Short mmCIF file of C-alpha atoms and ligand atoms in Angstrom, two decimals:
data_model
loop_
_atom_site.label_atom_id
_atom_site.label_comp_id
_atom_site.label_asym_id
_atom_site.label_seq_id
_atom_site.Cartn_x
_atom_site.Cartn_y
_atom_site.Cartn_z
CA MET A 17 111.07 85.45 116.21
CA THR A 18 109.20 87.51 113.27
CA LYS A 19 108.61 90.97 113.96
CA ASN A 20 104.85 92.02 115.04
CA ARG A 21 102.98 93.77 112.26
CA ALA A 22 103.01 97.96 112.69
CA SER A 23 99.88 98.88 111.25
CA SER A 24 101.38 100.74 108.22
CA GLU A 25 103.30 97.93 107.13
CA LYS A 26 102.52 95.58 104.58
CA PRO A 27 102.96 91.61 105.52
CA ASP A 28 105.52 91.59 102.62
CA HIS A 29 105.51 87.38 102.96
CA LEU A 30 105.99 84.90 100.08
CA VAL A 31 103.34 82.37 100.04
CA LEU A 32 104.00 78.71 98.44
CA VAL A 33 101.11 76.60 97.16
CA GLY A 34 101.14 73.36 95.37
CA PHE A 35 99.92 69.95 96.06
CA MET A 36 101.31 67.58 98.59
CA GLY A 37 105.01 66.51 97.61
CA ALA A 38 105.50 69.42 95.73
CA GLY A 39 108.44 70.78 97.59
CA LYS A 40 107.02 73.88 99.60
CA THR A 41 108.59 72.93 102.80
CA THR A 42 112.04 72.71 101.38
CA VAL A 43 112.11 75.08 99.03
CA GLY A 44 110.61 77.51 101.57
CA ARG A 45 113.60 76.59 103.79
CA VAL A 46 115.85 77.59 101.51
CA LEU A 47 113.75 80.74 100.01
CA ALA A 48 113.62 82.12 103.58
CA ALA A 49 117.76 81.52 104.10
CA LEU A 50 118.24 83.26 100.51
CA THR A 51 115.67 86.16 101.52
CA GLY A 52 116.01 87.21 104.68
CA ARG A 53 112.85 85.84 105.61
CA GLU A 54 111.45 83.38 108.80
CA PHE A 55 110.15 80.17 107.55
CA VAL A 56 106.84 79.60 108.63
CA ASP A 57 105.00 76.00 107.83
CA LEU A 58 101.55 76.56 108.48
CA ASP A 59 100.63 72.61 108.83
CA HIS A 60 103.49 72.72 111.61
CA SER A 61 101.77 76.07 113.05
CA ILE A 62 98.35 74.37 113.11
CA GLU A 63 99.61 71.58 115.56
CA GLU A 64 101.57 73.69 117.61
CA LYS A 65 98.23 75.35 118.33
CA ALA A 66 95.95 72.39 118.24
CA LYS A 67 98.66 70.25 120.51
CA THR A 68 98.27 67.52 118.41
CA SER A 69 98.89 66.38 114.67
CA ILE A 70 96.70 67.15 111.71
CA LYS A 71 96.69 63.15 111.21
CA ASN A 72 94.66 63.24 114.40
CA ILE A 73 93.07 66.61 113.81
CA PHE A 74 91.38 64.81 110.21
CA ALA A 75 90.86 61.45 112.40
CA VAL A 76 88.80 62.87 115.48
CA GLN A 77 87.42 66.14 114.40
CA GLY A 78 87.26 65.37 110.62
CA GLU A 79 88.31 67.41 107.67
CA GLU A 80 86.12 70.50 107.88
CA TYR A 81 87.37 71.46 111.44
CA PHE A 82 90.89 71.39 110.25
CA ARG A 83 90.15 73.47 107.10
CA VAL A 84 88.66 75.79 109.90
CA LEU A 85 92.11 75.83 111.87
CA GLU A 86 93.93 76.10 108.44
CA SER A 87 92.12 79.16 107.81
CA GLU A 88 92.84 80.78 111.34
CA ALA A 89 96.42 79.79 110.67
CA LEU A 90 96.63 81.70 107.77
CA GLU A 91 94.84 84.73 108.63
CA ALA A 92 97.32 84.82 111.65
CA MET A 93 100.04 85.54 109.12
CA LEU A 94 98.64 88.96 108.86
CA LYS A 95 99.72 90.16 111.76
CA ARG A 96 103.61 89.31 111.18
CA THR A 97 105.97 90.42 108.57
CA HIS A 98 108.47 88.95 106.21
CA CYS A 99 108.04 85.19 106.26
CA VAL A 100 108.34 82.54 103.57
CA VAL A 101 104.85 80.57 104.43
CA ALA A 102 104.40 77.31 103.14
CA THR A 103 100.95 75.92 102.90
CA GLY A 104 99.65 72.74 103.13
CA GLY A 105 97.88 71.81 99.52
CA GLY A 106 94.44 72.26 100.02
CA ILE A 107 94.72 75.66 101.15
CA VAL A 108 93.59 77.02 97.67
CA GLY A 109 90.11 75.45 98.27
CA ARG A 110 88.53 78.04 100.07
CA ALA A 111 87.88 81.67 98.12
CA LYS A 112 87.94 82.84 101.49
CA ASN A 113 92.01 82.13 101.93
CA TRP A 114 92.67 83.56 98.53
CA GLU A 115 91.58 86.78 99.72
CA VAL A 116 94.18 86.29 102.65
CA MET A 117 96.63 84.88 100.86
CA ARG A 118 96.70 87.76 98.14
CA ARG A 119 97.20 90.17 101.33
CA LEU A 120 99.84 88.58 102.59
CA GLY A 121 102.05 88.96 99.43
CA ALA A 122 103.11 87.40 96.61
CA VAL A 123 101.35 83.96 96.24
CA ILE A 124 104.12 81.37 94.10
CA TYR A 125 102.42 78.17 92.71
CA LEU A 126 105.16 75.23 93.19
CA GLU A 127 104.36 73.21 90.04
CA ASN A 128 105.33 69.64 89.99
CA ASP A 129 104.46 66.54 87.81
CA TRP A 130 102.03 63.57 89.03
CA GLU A 131 104.90 60.85 88.69
CA THR A 132 107.36 62.90 90.83
CA ILE A 133 104.42 63.75 93.43
CA VAL A 134 103.18 60.08 93.52
CA SER A 135 106.81 58.72 94.24
CA ARG A 136 107.07 61.36 97.22
CA ILE A 137 103.93 60.88 98.90
CA ALA A 138 102.77 57.53 98.28
CA ASP A 139 104.53 55.60 101.38
CA CYS A 140 103.70 58.65 103.52
CA PRO A 141 101.84 57.39 106.64
CA ASP A 142 101.18 61.25 108.00
CA ARG A 143 98.89 62.67 105.02
CA PRO A 144 95.40 61.93 105.45
CA LEU A 145 94.11 62.50 102.34
CA VAL A 146 96.34 59.75 101.11
CA THR A 147 97.07 57.31 103.61
CA GLY A 148 94.61 54.09 103.12
CA LYS A 149 93.21 56.13 99.87
CA ASP A 150 92.76 54.69 96.53
CA LEU A 151 95.79 56.81 94.21
CA GLU A 152 93.24 57.17 91.63
CA ASN A 153 91.12 59.47 93.96
CA VAL A 154 94.41 61.15 95.03
CA ARG A 155 95.01 61.84 91.46
CA ALA A 156 91.68 62.96 90.85
CA LEU A 157 92.44 65.93 93.41
CA PHE A 158 95.77 66.51 92.18
CA ALA A 159 94.03 67.54 88.61
CA GLN A 160 91.05 69.06 90.40
CA ARG A 161 93.18 71.67 92.20
CA GLN A 162 95.01 72.73 89.25
CA PRO A 163 92.97 75.74 88.06
CA LEU A 164 93.13 76.88 92.00
CA TYR A 165 96.83 76.11 92.03
CA GLU A 166 97.09 78.49 89.00
CA GLN A 167 95.68 81.46 90.35
CA ALA A 168 98.75 82.10 92.11
CA ASP A 169 100.90 85.24 90.83
CA LEU A 170 103.85 83.68 89.82
CA ARG A 171 104.60 79.40 88.92
CA VAL A 172 107.86 77.58 89.01
CA ALA A 173 108.72 74.23 88.11
CA VAL A 174 109.98 72.30 90.29
CA LYS A 175 110.54 68.95 88.34
CA ASN A 176 114.31 67.86 87.89
CA GLN A 177 115.22 70.83 90.09
CA LYS A 178 117.36 71.00 93.10
CA PRO A 179 115.51 73.15 95.81
CA SER A 180 118.25 75.85 95.94
CA GLU A 181 117.53 76.28 92.05
CA VAL A 182 113.87 76.35 92.66
CA ALA A 183 114.47 79.08 95.30
CA LEU A 184 116.86 81.16 92.89
CA SER A 185 114.22 80.98 90.26
CA ILE A 186 111.85 82.47 92.58
CA VAL A 187 113.72 85.24 93.62
CA GLU A 188 115.12 85.89 89.71
CA MET A 189 111.00 85.86 88.95
CA LEU A 190 110.52 88.60 92.27
CA SER A 191 113.04 90.69 91.34
CA ARG A 192 111.74 91.02 87.57
CA GLU A 193 108.48 91.77 88.63
CA LYS A 194 109.63 94.29 91.33
CA HIS A 195 111.46 96.03 87.90
CA ARG A 196 108.21 95.56 85.92
CA ALA A 197 106.14 97.82 88.30
C1 S3P F 220 96.41 68.51 102.51
C2 S3P F 220 97.81 68.40 102.36
C3 S3P F 220 98.47 68.70 103.81
C4 S3P F 220 98.16 69.14 104.95
C5 S3P F 220 96.60 68.17 105.25
C6 S3P F 220 96.00 68.25 103.78
C7 S3P F 220 95.74 68.54 101.31
O1 S3P F 220 99.69 69.36 103.73
O2 S3P F 220 97.30 70.13 104.97
O3 S3P F 220 97.12 66.67 105.39
O4 S3P F 220 94.73 68.82 101.59
O5 S3P F 220 96.57 68.95 100.35
P1 S3P F 220 100.94 69.45 102.78
O6 S3P F 220 100.48 70.05 101.43
O7 S3P F 220 102.24 70.10 103.22
O8 S3P F 220 101.32 67.67 102.51
#
């Protein structure tokens, strides 16, 4: 269990953003172990609270409703401290989510190239924005979101790197940032 936050304590989370299939969950777990934080997968928190799958939420209530649940799950992280938070790829689309993410802690963009992403997500039946969609549309979404991801505090290339290597790079970057501050 994570601690609930005392009013004076900063959340001090590490928030991972990036497109579907970028590796947020795998890297997030390793990063959490490395930094002594709890790992939170926001999509998983949404599913637990809604007691149904994201696929089902998209199918029954639609994407806009999902986005409301997503923003609520993100805001709920303000009450907790010291987690690594893996977000869903679309969290970057709402300006309000950015305000919350900045209050949560360091926002880290896991950057991966389209070819690697597509090889990971193309056959996934659980991603409503991919399943049954023309990959060209998904590619357009990928391109459209790049400038949004680039608003993150840190950016780390994931291509051809093991999750442990990516997590270590993040720890090193954070420690450099700390010394610079
Ligand atoms: C989405 C990404 C998914 C999930 C939902 C919408 C998106 O999470 O939140 O299907 O808009 O890119 P992952 O990035 O973990 O696949």
